[in-house]
mmCIF file of C-alpha atoms in Angstrom:
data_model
loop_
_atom_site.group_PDB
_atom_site.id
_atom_site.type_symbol
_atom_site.label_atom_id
_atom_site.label_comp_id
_atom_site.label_asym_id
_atom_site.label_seq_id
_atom_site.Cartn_x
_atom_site.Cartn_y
_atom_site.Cartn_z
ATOM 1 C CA UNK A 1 -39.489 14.197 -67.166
ATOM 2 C CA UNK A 2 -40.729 13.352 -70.827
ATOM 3 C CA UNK A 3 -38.389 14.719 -73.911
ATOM 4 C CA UNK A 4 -40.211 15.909 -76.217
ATOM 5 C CA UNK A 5 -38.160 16.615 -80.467
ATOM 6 C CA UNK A 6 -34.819 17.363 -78.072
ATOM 7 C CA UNK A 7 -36.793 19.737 -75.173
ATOM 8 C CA UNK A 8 -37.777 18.797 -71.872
ATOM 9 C CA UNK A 9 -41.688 18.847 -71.379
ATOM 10 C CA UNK A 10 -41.984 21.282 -68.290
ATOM 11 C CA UNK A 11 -45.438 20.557 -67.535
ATOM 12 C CA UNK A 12 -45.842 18.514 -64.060
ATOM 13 C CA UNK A 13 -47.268 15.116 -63.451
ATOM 14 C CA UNK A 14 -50.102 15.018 -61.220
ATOM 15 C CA UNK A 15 -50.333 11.453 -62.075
ATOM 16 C CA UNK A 16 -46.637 10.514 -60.534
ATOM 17 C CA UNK A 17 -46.511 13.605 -58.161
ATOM 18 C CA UNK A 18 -49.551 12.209 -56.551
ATOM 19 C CA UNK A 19 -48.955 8.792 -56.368
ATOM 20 C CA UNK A 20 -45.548 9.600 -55.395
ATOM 21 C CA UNK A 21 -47.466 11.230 -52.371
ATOM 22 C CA UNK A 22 -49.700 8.482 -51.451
ATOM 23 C CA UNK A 23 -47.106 5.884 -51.435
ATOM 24 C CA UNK A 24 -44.683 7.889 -49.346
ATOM 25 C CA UNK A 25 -47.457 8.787 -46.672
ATOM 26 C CA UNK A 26 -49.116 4.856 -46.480
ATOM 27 C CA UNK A 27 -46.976 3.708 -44.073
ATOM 28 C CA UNK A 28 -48.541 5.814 -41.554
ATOM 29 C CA UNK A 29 -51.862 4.397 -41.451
ATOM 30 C CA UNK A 30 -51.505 1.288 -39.318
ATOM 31 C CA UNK A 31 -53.347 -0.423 -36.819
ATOM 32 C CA UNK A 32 -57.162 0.116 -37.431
ATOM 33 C CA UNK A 33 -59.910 1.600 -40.099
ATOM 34 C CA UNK A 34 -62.795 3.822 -38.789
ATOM 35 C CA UNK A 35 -66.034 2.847 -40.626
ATOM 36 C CA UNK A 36 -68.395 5.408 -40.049
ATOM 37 C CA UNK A 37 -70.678 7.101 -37.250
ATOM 38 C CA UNK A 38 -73.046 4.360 -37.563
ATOM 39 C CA UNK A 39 -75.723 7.166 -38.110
ATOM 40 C CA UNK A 40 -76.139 7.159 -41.737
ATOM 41 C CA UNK A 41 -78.534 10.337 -41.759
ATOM 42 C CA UNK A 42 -76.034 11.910 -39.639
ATOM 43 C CA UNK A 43 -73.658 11.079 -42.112
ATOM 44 C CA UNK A 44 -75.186 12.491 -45.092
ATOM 45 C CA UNK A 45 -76.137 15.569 -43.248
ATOM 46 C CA UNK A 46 -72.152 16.328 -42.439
ATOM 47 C CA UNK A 47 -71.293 15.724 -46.279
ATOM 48 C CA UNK A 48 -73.742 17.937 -47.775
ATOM 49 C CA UNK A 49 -72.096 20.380 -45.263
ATOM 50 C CA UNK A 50 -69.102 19.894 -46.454
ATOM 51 C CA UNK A 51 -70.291 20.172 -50.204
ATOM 52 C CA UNK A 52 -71.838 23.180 -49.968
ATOM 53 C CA UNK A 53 -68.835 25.293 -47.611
ATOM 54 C CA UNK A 54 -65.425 23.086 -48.687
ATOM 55 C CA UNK A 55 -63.352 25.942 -50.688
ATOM 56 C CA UNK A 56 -62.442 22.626 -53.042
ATOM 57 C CA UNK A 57 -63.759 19.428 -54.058
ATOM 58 C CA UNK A 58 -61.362 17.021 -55.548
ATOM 59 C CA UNK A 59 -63.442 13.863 -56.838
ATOM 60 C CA UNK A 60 -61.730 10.596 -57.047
ATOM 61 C CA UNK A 61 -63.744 7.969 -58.921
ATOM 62 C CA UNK A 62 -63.684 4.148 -59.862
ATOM 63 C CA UNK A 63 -65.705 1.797 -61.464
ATOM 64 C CA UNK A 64 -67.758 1.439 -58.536
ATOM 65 C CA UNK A 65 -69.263 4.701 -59.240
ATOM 66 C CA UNK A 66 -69.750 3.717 -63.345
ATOM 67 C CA UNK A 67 -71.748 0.190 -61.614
ATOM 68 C CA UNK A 68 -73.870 2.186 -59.834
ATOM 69 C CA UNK A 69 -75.030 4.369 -62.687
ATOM 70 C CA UNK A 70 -76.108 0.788 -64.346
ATOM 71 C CA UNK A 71 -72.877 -0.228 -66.597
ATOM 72 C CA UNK A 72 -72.647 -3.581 -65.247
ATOM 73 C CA UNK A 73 -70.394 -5.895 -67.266
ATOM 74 C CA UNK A 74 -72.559 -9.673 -66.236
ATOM 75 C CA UNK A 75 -76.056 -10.184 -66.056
ATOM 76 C CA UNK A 76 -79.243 -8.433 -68.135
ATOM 77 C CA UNK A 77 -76.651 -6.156 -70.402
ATOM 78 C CA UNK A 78 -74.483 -9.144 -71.113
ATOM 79 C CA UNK A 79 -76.813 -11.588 -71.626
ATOM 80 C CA UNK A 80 -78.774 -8.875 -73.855
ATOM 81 C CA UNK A 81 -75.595 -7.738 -76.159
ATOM 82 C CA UNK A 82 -73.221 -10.889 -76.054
ATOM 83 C CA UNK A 83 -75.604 -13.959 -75.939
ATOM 84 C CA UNK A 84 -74.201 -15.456 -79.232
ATOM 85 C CA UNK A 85 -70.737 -14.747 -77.615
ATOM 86 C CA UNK A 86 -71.685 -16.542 -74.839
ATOM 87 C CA UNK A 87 -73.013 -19.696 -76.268
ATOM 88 C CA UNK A 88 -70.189 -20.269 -78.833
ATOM 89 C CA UNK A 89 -67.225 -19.539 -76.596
ATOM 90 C CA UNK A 90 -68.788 -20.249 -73.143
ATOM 91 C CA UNK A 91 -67.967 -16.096 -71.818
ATOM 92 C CA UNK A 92 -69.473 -15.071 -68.823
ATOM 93 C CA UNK A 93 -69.055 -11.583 -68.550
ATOM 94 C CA UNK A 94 -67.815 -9.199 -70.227
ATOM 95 C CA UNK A 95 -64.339 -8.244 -68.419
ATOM 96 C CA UNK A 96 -63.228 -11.786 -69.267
ATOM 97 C CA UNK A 97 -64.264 -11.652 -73.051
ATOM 98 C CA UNK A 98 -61.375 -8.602 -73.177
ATOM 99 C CA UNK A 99 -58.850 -11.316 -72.461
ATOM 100 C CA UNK A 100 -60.681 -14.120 -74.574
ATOM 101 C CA UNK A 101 -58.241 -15.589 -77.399
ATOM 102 C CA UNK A 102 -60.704 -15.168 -80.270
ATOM 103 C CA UNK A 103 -60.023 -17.489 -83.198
ATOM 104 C CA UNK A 104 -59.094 -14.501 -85.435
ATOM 105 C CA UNK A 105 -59.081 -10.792 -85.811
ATOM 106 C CA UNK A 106 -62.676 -10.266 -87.452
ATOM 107 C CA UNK A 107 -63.897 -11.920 -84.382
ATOM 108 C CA UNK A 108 -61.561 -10.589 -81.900
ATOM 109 C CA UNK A 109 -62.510 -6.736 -83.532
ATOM 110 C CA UNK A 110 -66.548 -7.614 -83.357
ATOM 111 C CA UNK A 111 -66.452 -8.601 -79.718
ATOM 112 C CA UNK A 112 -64.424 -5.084 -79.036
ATOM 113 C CA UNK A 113 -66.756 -3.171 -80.992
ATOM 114 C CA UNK A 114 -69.878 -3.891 -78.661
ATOM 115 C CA UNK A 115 -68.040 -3.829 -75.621
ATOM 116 C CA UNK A 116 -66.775 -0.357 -76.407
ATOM 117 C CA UNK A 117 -69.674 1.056 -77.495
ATOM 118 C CA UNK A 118 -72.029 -0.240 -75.228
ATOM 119 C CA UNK A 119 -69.615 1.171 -72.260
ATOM 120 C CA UNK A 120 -68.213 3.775 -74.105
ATOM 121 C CA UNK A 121 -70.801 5.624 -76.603
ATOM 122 C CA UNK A 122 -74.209 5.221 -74.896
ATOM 123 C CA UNK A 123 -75.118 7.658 -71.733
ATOM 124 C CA UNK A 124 -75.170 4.954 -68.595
ATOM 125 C CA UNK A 125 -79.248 3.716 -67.752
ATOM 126 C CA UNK A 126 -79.272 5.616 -64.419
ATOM 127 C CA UNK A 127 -78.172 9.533 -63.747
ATOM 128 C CA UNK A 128 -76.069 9.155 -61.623
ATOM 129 C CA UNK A 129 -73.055 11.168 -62.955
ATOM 130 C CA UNK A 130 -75.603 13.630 -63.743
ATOM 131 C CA UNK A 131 -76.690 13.780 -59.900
ATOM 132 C CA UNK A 132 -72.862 14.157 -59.271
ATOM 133 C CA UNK A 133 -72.703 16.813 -61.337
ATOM 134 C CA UNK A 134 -75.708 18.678 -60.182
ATOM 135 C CA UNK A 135 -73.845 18.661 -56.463
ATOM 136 C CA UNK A 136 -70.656 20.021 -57.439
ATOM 137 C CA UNK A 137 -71.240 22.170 -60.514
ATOM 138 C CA UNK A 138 -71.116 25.682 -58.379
ATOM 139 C CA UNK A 139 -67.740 24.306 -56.661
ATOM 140 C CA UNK A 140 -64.182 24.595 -57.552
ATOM 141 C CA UNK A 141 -63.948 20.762 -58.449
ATOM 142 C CA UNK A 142 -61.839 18.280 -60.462
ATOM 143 C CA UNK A 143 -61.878 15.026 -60.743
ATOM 144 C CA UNK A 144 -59.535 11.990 -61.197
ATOM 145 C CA UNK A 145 -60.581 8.930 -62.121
ATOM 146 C CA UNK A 146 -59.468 5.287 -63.055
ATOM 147 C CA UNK A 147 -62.767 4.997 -65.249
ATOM 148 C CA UNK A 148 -62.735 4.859 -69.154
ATOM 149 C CA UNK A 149 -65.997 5.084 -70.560
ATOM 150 C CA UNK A 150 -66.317 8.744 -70.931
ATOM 151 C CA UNK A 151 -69.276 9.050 -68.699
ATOM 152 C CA UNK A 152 -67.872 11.980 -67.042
ATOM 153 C CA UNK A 153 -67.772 14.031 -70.080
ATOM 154 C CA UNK A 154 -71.172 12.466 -71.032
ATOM 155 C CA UNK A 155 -72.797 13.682 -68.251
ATOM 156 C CA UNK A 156 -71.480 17.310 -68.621
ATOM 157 C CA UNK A 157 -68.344 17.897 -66.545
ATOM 158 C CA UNK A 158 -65.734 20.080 -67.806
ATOM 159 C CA UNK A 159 -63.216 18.793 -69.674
ATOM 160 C CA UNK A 160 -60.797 20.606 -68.103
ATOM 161 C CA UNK A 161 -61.236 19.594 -64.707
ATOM 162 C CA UNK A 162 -61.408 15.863 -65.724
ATOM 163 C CA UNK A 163 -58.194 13.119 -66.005
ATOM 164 C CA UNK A 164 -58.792 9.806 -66.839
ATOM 165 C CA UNK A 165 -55.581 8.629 -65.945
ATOM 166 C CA UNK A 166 -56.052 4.604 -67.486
ATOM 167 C CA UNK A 167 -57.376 5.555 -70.579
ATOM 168 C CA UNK A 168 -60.349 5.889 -72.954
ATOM 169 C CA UNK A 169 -62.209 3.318 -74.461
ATOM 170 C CA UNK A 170 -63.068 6.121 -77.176
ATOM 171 C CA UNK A 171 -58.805 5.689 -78.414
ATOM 172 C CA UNK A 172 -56.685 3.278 -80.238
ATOM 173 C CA UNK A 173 -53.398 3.362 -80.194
ATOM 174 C CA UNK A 174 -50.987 1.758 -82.534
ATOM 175 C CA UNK A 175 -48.736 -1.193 -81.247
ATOM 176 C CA UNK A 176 -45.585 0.155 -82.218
ATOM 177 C CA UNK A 177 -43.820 1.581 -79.029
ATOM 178 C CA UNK A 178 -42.520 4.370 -81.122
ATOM 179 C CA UNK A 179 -45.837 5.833 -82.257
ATOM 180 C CA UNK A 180 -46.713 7.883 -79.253
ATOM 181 C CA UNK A 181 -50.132 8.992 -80.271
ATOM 182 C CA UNK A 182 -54.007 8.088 -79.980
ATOM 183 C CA UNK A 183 -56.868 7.560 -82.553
ATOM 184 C CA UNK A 184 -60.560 8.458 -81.795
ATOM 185 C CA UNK A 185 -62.502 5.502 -82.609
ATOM 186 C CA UNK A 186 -66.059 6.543 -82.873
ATOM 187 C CA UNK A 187 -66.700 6.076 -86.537
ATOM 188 C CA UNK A 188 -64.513 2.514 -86.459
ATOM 189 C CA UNK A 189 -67.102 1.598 -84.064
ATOM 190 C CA UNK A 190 -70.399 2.602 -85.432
ATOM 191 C CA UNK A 191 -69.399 1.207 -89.305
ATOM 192 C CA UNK A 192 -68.266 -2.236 -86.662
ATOM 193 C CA UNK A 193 -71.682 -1.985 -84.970
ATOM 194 C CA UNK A 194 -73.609 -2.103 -88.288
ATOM 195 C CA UNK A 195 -71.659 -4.564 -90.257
ATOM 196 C CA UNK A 196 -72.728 -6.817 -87.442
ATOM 197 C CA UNK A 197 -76.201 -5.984 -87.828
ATOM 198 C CA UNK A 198 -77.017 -4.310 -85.065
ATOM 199 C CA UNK A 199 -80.017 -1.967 -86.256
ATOM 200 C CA UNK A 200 -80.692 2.374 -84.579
ATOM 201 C CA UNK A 201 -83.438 2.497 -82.546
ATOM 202 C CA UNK A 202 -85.538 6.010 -82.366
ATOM 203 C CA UNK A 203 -83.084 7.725 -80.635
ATOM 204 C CA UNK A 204 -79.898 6.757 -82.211
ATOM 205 C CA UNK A 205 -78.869 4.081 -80.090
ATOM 206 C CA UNK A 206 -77.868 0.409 -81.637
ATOM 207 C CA UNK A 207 -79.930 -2.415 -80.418
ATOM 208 C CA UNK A 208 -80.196 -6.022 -81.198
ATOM 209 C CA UNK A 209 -82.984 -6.577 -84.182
ATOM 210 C CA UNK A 210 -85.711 -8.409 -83.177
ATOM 211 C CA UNK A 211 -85.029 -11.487 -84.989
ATOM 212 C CA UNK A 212 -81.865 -11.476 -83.050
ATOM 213 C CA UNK A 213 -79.626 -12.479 -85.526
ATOM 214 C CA UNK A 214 -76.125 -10.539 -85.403
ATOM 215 C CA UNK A 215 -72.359 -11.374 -86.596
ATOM 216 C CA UNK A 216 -69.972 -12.019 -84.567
ATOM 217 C CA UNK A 217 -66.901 -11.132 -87.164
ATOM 218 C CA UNK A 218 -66.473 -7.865 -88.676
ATOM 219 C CA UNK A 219 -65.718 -8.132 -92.910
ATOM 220 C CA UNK A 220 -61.316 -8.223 -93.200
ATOM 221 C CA UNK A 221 -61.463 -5.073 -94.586
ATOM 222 C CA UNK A 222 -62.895 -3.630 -91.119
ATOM 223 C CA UNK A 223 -60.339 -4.620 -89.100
ATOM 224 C CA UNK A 224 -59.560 -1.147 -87.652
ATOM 225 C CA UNK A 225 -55.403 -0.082 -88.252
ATOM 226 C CA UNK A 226 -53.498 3.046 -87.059
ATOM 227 C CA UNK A 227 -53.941 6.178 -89.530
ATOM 228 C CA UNK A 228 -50.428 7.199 -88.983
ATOM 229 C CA UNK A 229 -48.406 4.032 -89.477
ATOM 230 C CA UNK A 230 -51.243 1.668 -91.012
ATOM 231 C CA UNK A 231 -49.697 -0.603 -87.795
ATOM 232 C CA UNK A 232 -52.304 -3.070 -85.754
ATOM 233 C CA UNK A 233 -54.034 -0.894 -83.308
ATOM 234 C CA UNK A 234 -54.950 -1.795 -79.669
ATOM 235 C CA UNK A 235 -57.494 -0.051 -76.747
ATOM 236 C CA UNK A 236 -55.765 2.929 -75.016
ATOM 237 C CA UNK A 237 -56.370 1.515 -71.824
ATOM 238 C CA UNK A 238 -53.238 0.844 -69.030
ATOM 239 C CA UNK A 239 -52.680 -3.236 -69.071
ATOM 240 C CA UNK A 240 -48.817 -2.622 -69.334
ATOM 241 C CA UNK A 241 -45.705 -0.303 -70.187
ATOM 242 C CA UNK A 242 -46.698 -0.067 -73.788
ATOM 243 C CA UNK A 243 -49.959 2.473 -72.249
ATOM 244 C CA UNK A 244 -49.368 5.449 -73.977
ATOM 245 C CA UNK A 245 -49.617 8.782 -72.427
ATOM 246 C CA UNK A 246 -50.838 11.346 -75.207
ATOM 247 C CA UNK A 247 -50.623 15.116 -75.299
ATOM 248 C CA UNK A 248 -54.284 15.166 -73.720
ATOM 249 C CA UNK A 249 -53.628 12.901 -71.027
ATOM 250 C CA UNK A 250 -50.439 15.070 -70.332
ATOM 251 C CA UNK A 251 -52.305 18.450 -70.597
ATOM 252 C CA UNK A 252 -54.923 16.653 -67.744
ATOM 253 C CA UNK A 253 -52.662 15.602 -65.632
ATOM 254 C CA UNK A 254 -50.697 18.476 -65.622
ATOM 255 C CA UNK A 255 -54.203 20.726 -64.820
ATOM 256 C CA UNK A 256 -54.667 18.211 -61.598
ATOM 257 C CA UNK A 257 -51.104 18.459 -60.513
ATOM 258 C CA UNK A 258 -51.815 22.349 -60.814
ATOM 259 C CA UNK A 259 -55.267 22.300 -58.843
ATOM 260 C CA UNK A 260 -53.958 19.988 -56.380
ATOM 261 C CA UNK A 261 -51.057 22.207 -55.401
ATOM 262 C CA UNK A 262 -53.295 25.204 -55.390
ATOM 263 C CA UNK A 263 -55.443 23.432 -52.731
ATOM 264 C CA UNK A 264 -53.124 22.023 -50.667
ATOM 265 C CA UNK A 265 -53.845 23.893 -47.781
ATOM 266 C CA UNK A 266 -57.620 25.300 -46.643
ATOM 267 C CA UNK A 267 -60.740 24.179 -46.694
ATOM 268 C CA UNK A 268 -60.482 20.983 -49.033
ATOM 269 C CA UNK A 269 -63.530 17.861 -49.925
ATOM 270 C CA UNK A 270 -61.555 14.839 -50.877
ATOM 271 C CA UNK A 271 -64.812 12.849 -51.697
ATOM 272 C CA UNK A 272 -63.770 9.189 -52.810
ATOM 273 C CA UNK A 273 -66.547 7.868 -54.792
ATOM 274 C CA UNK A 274 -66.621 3.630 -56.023
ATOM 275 C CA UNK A 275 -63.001 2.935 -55.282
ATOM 276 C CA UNK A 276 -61.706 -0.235 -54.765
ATOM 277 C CA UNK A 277 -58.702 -1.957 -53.323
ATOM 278 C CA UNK A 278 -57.201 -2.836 -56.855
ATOM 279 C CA UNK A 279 -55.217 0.312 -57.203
ATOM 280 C CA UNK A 280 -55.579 1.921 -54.165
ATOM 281 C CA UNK A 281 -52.093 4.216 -55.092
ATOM 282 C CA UNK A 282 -53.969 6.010 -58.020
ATOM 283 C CA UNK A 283 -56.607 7.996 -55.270
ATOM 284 C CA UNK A 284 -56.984 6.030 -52.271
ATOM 285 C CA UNK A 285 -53.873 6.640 -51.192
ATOM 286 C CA UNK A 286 -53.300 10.185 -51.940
ATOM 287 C CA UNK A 287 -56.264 11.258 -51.097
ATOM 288 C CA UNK A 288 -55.512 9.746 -47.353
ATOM 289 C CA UNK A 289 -52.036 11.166 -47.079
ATOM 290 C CA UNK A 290 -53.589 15.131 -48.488
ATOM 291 C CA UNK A 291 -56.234 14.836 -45.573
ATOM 292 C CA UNK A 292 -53.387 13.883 -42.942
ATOM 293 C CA UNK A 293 -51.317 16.762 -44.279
ATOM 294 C CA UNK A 294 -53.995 19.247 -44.207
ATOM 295 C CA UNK A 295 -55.934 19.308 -40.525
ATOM 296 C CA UNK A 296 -58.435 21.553 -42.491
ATOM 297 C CA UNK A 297 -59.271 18.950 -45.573
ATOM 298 C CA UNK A 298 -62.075 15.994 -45.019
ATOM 299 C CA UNK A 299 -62.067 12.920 -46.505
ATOM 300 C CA UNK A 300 -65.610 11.358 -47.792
ATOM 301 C CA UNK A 301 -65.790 7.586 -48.740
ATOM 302 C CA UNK A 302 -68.584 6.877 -50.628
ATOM 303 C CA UNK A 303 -68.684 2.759 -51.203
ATOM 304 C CA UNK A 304 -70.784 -0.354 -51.361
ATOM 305 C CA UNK A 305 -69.635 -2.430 -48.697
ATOM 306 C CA UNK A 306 -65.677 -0.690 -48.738
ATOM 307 C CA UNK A 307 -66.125 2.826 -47.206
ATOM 308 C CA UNK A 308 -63.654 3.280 -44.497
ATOM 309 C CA UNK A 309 -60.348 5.421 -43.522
ATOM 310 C CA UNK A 310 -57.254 4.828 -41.366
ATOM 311 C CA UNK A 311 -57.898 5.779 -37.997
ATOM 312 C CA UNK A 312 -55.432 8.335 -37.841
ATOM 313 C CA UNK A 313 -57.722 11.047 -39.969
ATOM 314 C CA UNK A 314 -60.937 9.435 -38.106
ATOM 315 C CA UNK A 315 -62.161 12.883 -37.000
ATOM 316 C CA UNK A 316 -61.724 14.340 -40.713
ATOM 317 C CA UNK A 317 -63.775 11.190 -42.389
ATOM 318 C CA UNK A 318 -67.052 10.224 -43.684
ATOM 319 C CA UNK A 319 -67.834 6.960 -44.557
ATOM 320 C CA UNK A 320 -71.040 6.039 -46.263
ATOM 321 C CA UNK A 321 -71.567 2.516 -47.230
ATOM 322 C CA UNK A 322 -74.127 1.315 -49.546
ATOM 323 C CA UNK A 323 -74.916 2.329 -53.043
ATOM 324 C CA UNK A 324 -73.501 5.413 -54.549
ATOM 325 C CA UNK A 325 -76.518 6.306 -56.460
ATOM 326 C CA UNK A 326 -78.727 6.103 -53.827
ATOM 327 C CA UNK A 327 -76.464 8.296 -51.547
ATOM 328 C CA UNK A 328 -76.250 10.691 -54.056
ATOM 329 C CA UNK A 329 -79.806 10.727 -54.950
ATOM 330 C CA UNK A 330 -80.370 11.405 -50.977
ATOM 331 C CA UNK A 331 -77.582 14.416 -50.993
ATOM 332 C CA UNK A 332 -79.063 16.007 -54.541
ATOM 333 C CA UNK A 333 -83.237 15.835 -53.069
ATOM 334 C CA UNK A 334 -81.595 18.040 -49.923
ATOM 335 C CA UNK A 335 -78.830 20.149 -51.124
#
């Protein structure tokens, strides 16, 4: 429990509580996976079922589901916004450049700038968190995700059904331990985006000019620092202990530790959308051990190539392989 000036913060955490639950429950699920029906049209059928009749949808998303609505981070949208990065330092994508030792700040602080606003401040190429949206709007839903580019939000979710639990790429935080509190970065990143001469298109958005020639450092006087401490400033995204947990991430996780315990028992949709095997304690997990718990819950896995469940809640799964937009494009033309 967090202390807050002297006082005990008596809000719960959904975050631990939960994880707390799946890790606790794992060691149940041995010896086999269930991969599906093997009738794909079958399959979708039962899950719009359960859409439209569950009591509850709980939505736990990962960055398969942000890939599938087009936020790739190699190919055409590299090659298109970090080409010059590319060629001078020999980065391939752009989850490595996060971890490339730039020469200096003003370059280290231009590379962040286009990698968080091209995954952070532009709505994703395909609608797919819109389609999403469209199937659970009219449901008691929340979702939980491990995804920090907003899109949720974007798309038009409630914000009060929504907990990124590793972060925004829309927050800095300072790198003092002490300073327990996040910055919105938005105009950081649009004065960054400019200086390196990235040019608005018609509708707002920052493109490469069509001569192509951009900056890759940011002027010293850019480099962004924390408005309460004038400190060096980092991402708020979880790498390490130094994470930091902010009122709003508190206040979000408290809301899911609330909705899950309101739900633990009747008709319940645990629909697992993009998840991988990376941090399978955050959802995976949990959402496996709530569907064992609850004989009336269903678990829906929703993955390319990685949709399965332990064999013990078989009979309560669906598992649809292949991509997520498509899937939900098929569930949104039939609902």
């Amino acid at each position: 429990m967090r202390i807050i000036d002297g006082l005990k913060d008596a809000r719960p955490n959904g975050y631990l509580e939960s994880i707390r639950k799946g890790s606790a429950g794992v060691s149940r699920f041995r010896g086999g996976a269930y991969y599906g029906s093997g009738d794909r049209a079958a399959d979708i059928a039962r899950l719009r079922e359960e859409i439209n009749t569950a009591d509850a949808i709980i939505i736990g998303a990962g960055a398969g589901l942000s890939t599938s609505a087009g936020f790739t981070y190699s190919g055409e949208r590299f090659d298109k916004y970090f080409f010059d990065f590319a060629s001078k330092f020999g980065i391939t994508d752009m989850y490595s450049g996060g971890f490339y030792p730039f020469p200096d700040a003003e370059t280290h602080w231009a590379w962040w700038a286009r990698h968080i606003y091209f995954n952070r401040y532009i709505d994703a190429p395909k609608p797919v968190y819109k389609e999403l949206l469209d199937l659970v709007r009219n449901k008691d839903y929340f979702v939980i995700t491990t995804n920090v580019d907003h899109q949720f939000q974007r798309a038009g979710f409630d914000k009060s059904r929504l907990f990124y639990t590793q972060g925004d790429y829309g927050l800095f935080q300072s790198v003092r331990a002490s300073n327990q509190k996040t910055y919105d970065n938005e105009e950081w990143v649009m004065k960054a985006m400019e200086a390196q001469g990235f040019i608005r298109d018609e509708n707002g958005v920052f493109c490469v000019p069509e001569d192509g020639k951009l900056l890759m450092r940011i002027p010293s006087d850019l480099i962004p620092k924390c408005p309460g401490d004038g400190s060096d400033v980092t991402t708020n995204l979880r790498a390490d202990m130094s994470f930091v947990e902010d009122e709003g991430w508190h206040d979000a996780s408290a809301n899911y530790a609330h909705f899950l315990r309101k739900n633990e028992k009747g008709h319940v949709l645990y629909l697992e959308i993009g998840v991988g095997s990376n941090t399978p304690v955050i959802i995976k997990f949990p959402f496996w051990t709530m569907t064992y718990d609850n004989p009336d819950a269903v678990y829906a896995c929703l993955n390319y190539n990685e949709a399965y469940a332990p064999k013990q809640i078989a009979e309560q799964s669906i598992c649809i392989s292949g991509d997520t937009g498509e899937v939900l494009k098929e569930l949104t033309e039939t609902v």
